[in-house]
Tab-separated table of C-alpha atoms in Angstrom:
chain	number	residue	atom	x	y	z
A	14	MET	CA	-111.356	151.465	-59.586
A	15	ALA	CA	-113.196	154.734	-59.210
A	16	GLN	CA	-110.051	156.803	-59.810
A	17	THR	CA	-108.166	156.565	-63.093
A	18	VAL	CA	-104.612	155.321	-62.659
A	19	ARG	CA	-102.072	157.269	-64.702
A	20	PRO	CA	-98.459	156.058	-64.908
A	21	ARG	CA	-96.075	158.465	-63.219
A	22	ARG	CA	-93.188	156.126	-62.508
A	23	SER	CA	-90.610	158.321	-64.240
A	24	VAL	CA	-91.123	162.093	-64.468
A	25	LEU	CA	-88.253	163.802	-66.269
A	26	TYR	CA	-87.339	167.481	-66.020
A	27	MET	CA	-86.491	169.099	-69.375
A	28	PRO	CA	-84.924	172.603	-69.537
A	29	GLY	CA	-87.301	174.960	-71.287
A	30	ALA	CA	-84.519	176.980	-72.924
A	31	ASN	CA	-83.055	173.906	-74.661
A	32	THR	CA	-85.045	173.213	-77.823
A	33	ARG	CA	-82.906	170.156	-78.651
A	34	ALA	CA	-83.766	168.628	-75.285
A	35	LEU	CA	-87.465	169.307	-75.824
A	36	GLU	CA	-87.206	167.620	-79.214
A	37	LYS	CA	-85.346	164.606	-77.817
A	38	ALA	CA	-87.987	164.197	-75.105
A	39	ARG	CA	-90.429	163.003	-77.764
A	40	THR	CA	-88.536	159.700	-78.008
A	41	LEU	CA	-87.804	159.076	-74.330
A	42	PRO	CA	-89.733	156.364	-72.449
A	43	ALA	CA	-90.533	158.587	-69.467
A	44	ASP	CA	-94.118	158.393	-68.270
A	45	ALA	CA	-94.313	162.170	-67.883
A	46	LEU	CA	-92.255	165.249	-68.698
A	47	ILE	CA	-91.795	168.526	-66.849
A	48	PHE	CA	-90.856	171.429	-69.107
A	49	ASP	CA	-88.964	173.667	-66.717
A	50	LEU	CA	-89.089	177.474	-66.722
A	51	GLU	CA	-87.646	177.900	-63.244
A	52	ASP	CA	-84.344	176.440	-61.982
A	53	ALA	CA	-83.079	175.245	-65.369
A	54	VAL	CA	-83.468	178.621	-67.113
A	55	ALA	CA	-81.269	181.709	-66.752
A	56	PRO	CA	-83.063	185.038	-66.157
A	57	ASP	CA	-82.243	186.416	-69.613
A	58	SER	CA	-83.701	183.289	-71.246
A	59	LYS	CA	-87.018	183.159	-69.375
A	60	ALA	CA	-89.200	184.692	-72.104
A	61	ALA	CA	-87.682	182.567	-74.875
A	62	ALA	CA	-88.031	179.431	-72.757
A	63	ARG	CA	-91.701	180.234	-72.129
A	64	ALA	CA	-92.332	180.416	-75.862
A	65	ASN	CA	-90.408	177.163	-76.385
A	66	VAL	CA	-92.378	175.109	-73.889
A	67	VAL	CA	-95.750	176.471	-74.942
A	68	ALA	CA	-94.972	175.580	-78.560
A	69	ALA	CA	-93.774	172.130	-77.502
A	70	ALA	CA	-96.923	171.450	-75.471
A	71	GLN	CA	-99.160	172.730	-78.246
A	72	SER	CA	-97.451	170.443	-80.782
A	73	ARG	CA	-99.166	167.370	-79.305
A	74	SER	CA	-96.131	165.352	-80.414
A	75	TYR	CA	-95.367	163.552	-77.155
A	76	GLY	CA	-97.827	160.695	-77.517
A	77	LYS	CA	-99.757	159.964	-74.348
A	78	ARG	CA	-97.016	161.194	-72.059
A	79	GLU	CA	-98.270	163.582	-69.423
A	80	ILE	CA	-96.872	167.102	-69.872
A	81	ALA	CA	-96.421	169.523	-66.986
A	82	ILE	CA	-94.809	172.949	-67.160
A	83	ARG	CA	-93.028	174.355	-64.122
A	84	CYS	CA	-93.624	178.070	-63.837
A	85	ASN	CA	-91.565	180.619	-61.981
A	86	GLY	CA	-92.810	181.651	-58.548
A	87	LEU	CA	-95.643	184.145	-58.208
A	88	THR	CA	-93.358	186.608	-56.468
A	89	THR	CA	-90.968	186.726	-59.430
A	90	GLU	CA	-91.324	189.022	-62.426
A	91	TRP	CA	-92.101	186.048	-64.692
A	92	GLY	CA	-94.604	184.063	-62.611
A	93	LYS	CA	-97.927	185.567	-63.686
A	94	ALA	CA	-96.956	185.672	-67.367
A	95	ASP	CA	-95.869	182.030	-67.132
A	96	ILE	CA	-99.217	181.001	-65.669
A	97	ALA	CA	-101.180	182.887	-68.317
A	98	ALA	CA	-99.146	181.239	-71.082
A	99	ILE	CA	-99.385	177.773	-69.552
A	100	ALA	CA	-103.173	178.112	-69.234
A	101	GLY	CA	-103.511	178.055	-73.013
A	102	SER	CA	-100.634	175.719	-73.804
A	103	GLY	CA	-102.512	172.442	-73.832
A	104	ALA	CA	-100.257	171.052	-71.094
A	105	ASP	CA	-101.825	168.600	-68.664
A	106	ALA	CA	-100.581	170.364	-65.554
A	107	ILE	CA	-98.777	173.362	-64.130
A	108	LEU	CA	-96.079	172.721	-61.543
A	109	VAL	CA	-95.756	175.494	-58.960
A	110	PRO	CA	-92.428	175.864	-57.120
A	111	LYS	CA	-91.976	176.373	-53.389
A	112	VAL	CA	-95.629	176.165	-52.399
A	113	GLU	CA	-96.051	177.191	-48.771
A	114	SER	CA	-99.781	177.742	-48.227
A	115	ALA	CA	-103.269	176.942	-49.456
A	116	ALA	CA	-103.611	180.617	-50.383
A	117	GLU	CA	-100.806	180.255	-52.937
A	118	VAL	CA	-102.611	177.342	-54.582
A	119	ALA	CA	-105.824	179.387	-54.678
A	120	SER	CA	-103.973	182.297	-56.285
A	121	VAL	CA	-102.574	180.060	-59.020
A	122	VAL	CA	-106.000	178.552	-59.667
A	123	ALA	CA	-107.550	182.033	-59.909
A	124	LEU	CA	-104.931	183.066	-62.467
A	125	LEU	CA	-105.479	179.879	-64.472
A	126	ASP	CA	-109.241	180.436	-64.485
A	127	ALA	CA	-108.829	184.067	-65.518
A	128	ALA	CA	-106.617	182.973	-68.416
A	129	GLY	CA	-109.142	180.398	-69.594
A	130	ALA	CA	-107.349	177.218	-68.558
A	131	PRO	CA	-109.408	174.087	-69.236
A	132	ALA	CA	-110.931	172.307	-66.257
A	133	SER	CA	-108.734	169.298	-67.044
A	134	MET	CA	-105.512	171.205	-66.291
A	135	THR	CA	-104.316	170.215	-62.846
A	136	VAL	CA	-101.994	171.919	-60.392
A	137	TRP	CA	-98.892	170.182	-59.093
A	138	ALA	CA	-97.095	171.544	-56.024
A	139	MET	CA	-93.377	171.467	-55.256
A	140	MET	CA	-92.976	170.681	-51.563
A	141	GLU	CA	-89.471	171.971	-51.011
A	142	THR	CA	-89.334	174.319	-48.030
A	143	PRO	CA	-89.640	173.743	-44.281
A	144	ARG	CA	-92.680	176.030	-44.145
A	145	GLY	CA	-94.328	174.127	-46.987
A	146	ILE	CA	-93.737	170.769	-45.302
A	147	LEU	CA	-95.166	172.009	-42.004
A	148	ARG	CA	-98.287	173.120	-43.903
A	149	ALA	CA	-98.533	170.029	-46.089
A	150	GLU	CA	-102.035	169.067	-44.921
A	151	GLU	CA	-103.380	172.584	-45.486
A	152	ILE	CA	-101.862	172.650	-48.976
A	153	ALA	CA	-103.070	169.157	-49.902
A	154	GLY	CA	-106.684	170.152	-49.291
A	155	ALA	CA	-106.408	173.590	-50.886
A	156	HIS	CA	-108.384	173.063	-54.123
A	157	PRO	CA	-109.845	170.282	-56.326
A	158	ARG	CA	-107.422	171.243	-59.136
A	159	LEU	CA	-104.479	170.204	-56.963
A	160	ALA	CA	-103.561	166.675	-57.974
A	161	LEU	CA	-99.946	165.990	-57.090
A	162	PHE	CA	-97.067	166.710	-54.732
A	163	ILE	CA	-93.417	166.623	-55.789
A	164	MET	CA	-90.868	166.450	-53.011
A	165	GLY	CA	-88.142	168.995	-53.746
A	166	THR	CA	-85.440	167.243	-51.778
A	167	ASN	CA	-82.482	169.355	-52.930
A	168	ASP	CA	-83.976	172.601	-51.664
A	169	LEU	CA	-85.191	170.900	-48.497
A	170	VAL	CA	-81.732	169.570	-47.688
A	171	LYS	CA	-80.263	173.026	-48.287
A	172	ASP	CA	-82.843	174.836	-46.135
A	173	MET	CA	-82.543	172.264	-43.352
A	174	ARG	CA	-78.731	172.586	-43.414
A	175	ALA	CA	-78.689	168.809	-43.711
A	176	ARG	CA	-76.661	166.433	-45.875
A	177	HIS	CA	-77.495	164.068	-48.716
A	178	THR	CA	-76.935	160.530	-47.395
A	179	PRO	CA	-77.572	157.102	-48.971
A	180	MET	CA	-80.358	156.275	-46.502
A	181	ARG	CA	-81.766	159.838	-46.578
A	182	LEU	CA	-82.303	159.803	-42.834
A	183	PRO	CA	-82.295	163.631	-42.625
A	184	MET	CA	-85.268	163.626	-45.017
A	185	VAL	CA	-87.429	160.964	-43.405
A	186	THR	CA	-89.654	163.376	-41.467
A	187	ALA	CA	-90.259	165.678	-44.439
A	188	LEU	CA	-90.900	162.785	-46.820
A	189	GLY	CA	-93.297	161.208	-44.346
A	190	LEU	CA	-95.268	164.398	-43.735
A	191	GLY	CA	-95.598	164.985	-47.466
A	192	MET	CA	-96.701	161.382	-47.973
A	193	LEU	CA	-99.304	161.485	-45.204
A	194	ALA	CA	-100.830	164.729	-46.448
A	195	ALA	CA	-100.941	163.498	-50.043
A	196	ARG	CA	-102.609	160.222	-49.138
A	197	ALA	CA	-105.071	161.916	-46.780
A	198	TYR	CA	-106.383	163.967	-49.701
A	199	GLY	CA	-106.025	161.415	-52.492
A	200	LEU	CA	-103.068	163.079	-54.218
A	201	THR	CA	-100.301	161.474	-56.223
A	202	ILE	CA	-96.850	162.031	-54.715
A	203	LEU	CA	-93.467	161.839	-56.445
A	204	ASP	CA	-90.055	161.427	-54.862
A	205	GLY	CA	-87.282	163.986	-55.380
A	206	VAL	CA	-84.354	163.768	-57.777
A	207	TYR	CA	-81.122	161.788	-57.439
A	208	ASN	CA	-78.173	164.019	-58.240
A	209	ASP	CA	-75.360	161.618	-59.192
A	210	ILE	CA	-76.298	160.554	-62.724
A	211	LYS	CA	-73.305	158.177	-62.928
A	212	ASP	CA	-74.197	156.232	-59.783
A	213	GLU	CA	-76.621	153.671	-61.233
A	214	ALA	CA	-76.567	151.387	-58.188
A	215	GLY	CA	-77.214	154.265	-55.817
A	216	PHE	CA	-79.996	155.562	-58.017
A	217	ARG	CA	-81.707	152.189	-58.207
A	218	ALA	CA	-81.479	151.853	-54.431
A	219	ALA	CA	-83.068	155.292	-54.018
A	220	CYS	CA	-85.901	154.263	-56.362
A	221	GLN	CA	-86.470	151.100	-54.340
A	222	GLN	CA	-86.518	153.101	-51.122
A	223	GLY	CA	-89.040	155.507	-52.630
A	224	LEU	CA	-91.245	152.615	-53.731
A	225	GLU	CA	-91.122	151.091	-50.254
A	226	MET	CA	-92.040	154.444	-48.695
A	227	GLY	CA	-95.151	154.617	-50.896
A	228	PHE	CA	-94.191	157.063	-53.640
A	229	ASP	CA	-95.943	156.704	-56.995
A	230	GLY	CA	-92.779	157.515	-58.929
A	231	LYS	CA	-89.685	159.672	-59.000
A	232	THR	CA	-88.596	162.914	-60.612
A	233	LEU	CA	-85.498	162.621	-62.779
A	234	ILE	CA	-82.758	164.889	-64.129
A	235	HIS	CA	-81.241	162.710	-66.879
A	236	PRO	CA	-82.628	160.394	-69.592
A	237	ASP	CA	-80.365	157.546	-68.413
A	238	GLN	CA	-82.386	157.404	-65.196
A	239	VAL	CA	-85.673	156.666	-66.956
A	240	GLU	CA	-85.380	152.934	-67.644
A	241	PRO	CA	-84.238	151.787	-64.174
A	242	CYS	CA	-86.863	154.023	-62.585
A	243	ASN	CA	-89.591	152.499	-64.764
A	244	GLU	CA	-88.452	149.007	-63.820
A	245	VAL	CA	-88.529	149.638	-60.076
A	246	PHE	CA	-91.879	151.430	-59.961
A	247	ALA	CA	-93.715	149.009	-62.271
A	248	PRO	CA	-95.559	146.027	-60.746
A	249	SER	CA	-93.507	142.848	-61.165
A	250	SER	CA	-94.847	139.817	-63.004
A	251	SER	CA	-95.245	137.933	-59.720
A	252	GLU	CA	-97.128	140.865	-58.169
A	253	LEU	CA	-99.453	141.017	-61.158
A	254	GLU	CA	-100.040	137.254	-61.043
A	255	MET	CA	-101.001	137.482	-57.380
A	256	ALA	CA	-103.121	140.571	-57.996
A	257	GLY	CA	-105.070	138.725	-60.667
A	258	ARG	CA	-105.715	135.821	-58.340
A	259	ILE	CA	-106.859	138.125	-55.534
A	260	VAL	CA	-109.315	139.983	-57.750
A	261	THR	CA	-110.667	136.729	-59.230
A	262	ALA	CA	-111.100	135.145	-55.810
A	263	PHE	CA	-112.829	138.230	-54.447
A	264	LYS	CA	-115.287	138.402	-57.341
A	265	GLN	CA	-116.043	134.703	-57.013
A	266	ALA	CA	-116.658	135.042	-53.274
A	267	GLN	CA	-119.003	137.965	-53.885
A	268	ALA	CA	-120.939	135.986	-56.485
A	269	GLU	CA	-121.303	133.113	-54.026
A	270	GLY	CA	-122.324	135.399	-51.162
A	271	LYS	CA	-119.290	134.532	-49.068
A	272	GLY	CA	-117.990	136.988	-46.515
A	273	VAL	CA	-114.483	135.550	-46.294
A	274	VAL	CA	-111.972	135.411	-49.176
A	275	THR	CA	-108.743	133.420	-48.995
A	276	VAL	CA	-105.858	133.018	-51.442
A	277	ASP	CA	-103.148	130.468	-50.637
A	278	GLY	CA	-104.586	130.194	-47.150
A	279	ARG	CA	-104.300	133.931	-46.508
A	280	MET	CA	-107.394	135.932	-45.669
A	281	ILE	CA	-107.926	138.739	-48.166
A	282	GLU	CA	-109.351	142.043	-46.962
A	283	ASN	CA	-110.735	144.977	-48.955
A	284	LEU	CA	-107.370	146.730	-48.683
A	285	HIS	CA	-105.656	143.856	-50.475
A	286	VAL	CA	-108.286	143.929	-53.219
A	287	GLU	CA	-107.841	147.672	-53.714
A	288	GLN	CA	-104.081	147.253	-53.958
A	289	ALA	CA	-104.482	144.402	-56.426
A	290	GLU	CA	-106.900	146.379	-58.588
A	291	ARG	CA	-104.533	149.322	-58.605
A	292	ALA	CA	-101.563	147.161	-59.662
A	293	LEU	CA	-103.560	145.673	-62.535
A	294	ALA	CA	-104.852	149.091	-63.613
A	295	LEU	CA	-101.329	150.547	-63.504
A	296	ALA	CA	-99.960	147.702	-65.618
A	297	ALA	CA	-102.720	148.226	-68.179
A	298	ALA	CA	-102.066	151.980	-68.271
A	299	ILE	CA	-98.333	151.378	-68.767
A	300	ARG	CA	-99.028	149.066	-71.708
A	301	GLU	CA	-101.322	151.671	-73.253
A	302	LEU	CA	-98.701	154.389	-72.838
A	303	GLN	CA	-95.998	152.227	-74.389
A	304	ALA	CA	-98.215	151.290	-77.325
A	305	ALA	CA	-98.817	154.950	-78.094
A	306	ALA	CA	-95.112	155.904	-77.945
């Protein structure tokens, strides 16, 4: 595949003010970690939390896990200092809360560039307000550094005056608009958090729903959610077996100059081949991540 597949099945928020949590994160099987400077940190702890997460990212002690740092908003007194610190932290990405326009993305990128952020540092956008959702396409195409959307479902439910329900029907429109914009511009997109950490069955059902809707993974608020999330969002053994057969059959048909490929009597189109290649690449990337843990 032309685009590298990076596992983002489970993406766990870690409070930046809690050094014990940042330490524990080194042993957790999450695919990626978000060191949080925003919601999880009290105002009088913001500066200390910033120093904590920068030191944690610079330690390079999290294996091949992807590290993102969520900054405070640009309109807050901490936002610009957060961005400047994150630029030199060695983190893989900066997560920007409550993004509502392409101009906001451009402003963050300009601050990263001014602070000397490496070209490899990507921008992730929290899609968590009605205005942001209505401008999802504009935001998705804002800048090449933008790589990922996270659906901030808690804030969306609050702003919509809706309710959290098992089927998430109040969220379907917002989730769909975010998904369409992300896919139109080749972005990764992650589902929002599940709040009841004791409801394992409900959480697993929400993961399955997210998978069926097309999400690449899910953001998490507790380490106990990591394993079931990884299981749901990983390709199953049967899916990988079929993917291997599809790719093999397609390559053989190409070598023989055939225009039609069939597997078990089913005609295989380019879309099926792309999906199969992605499943195999994701499985390989997961194995590599686990081996480095």
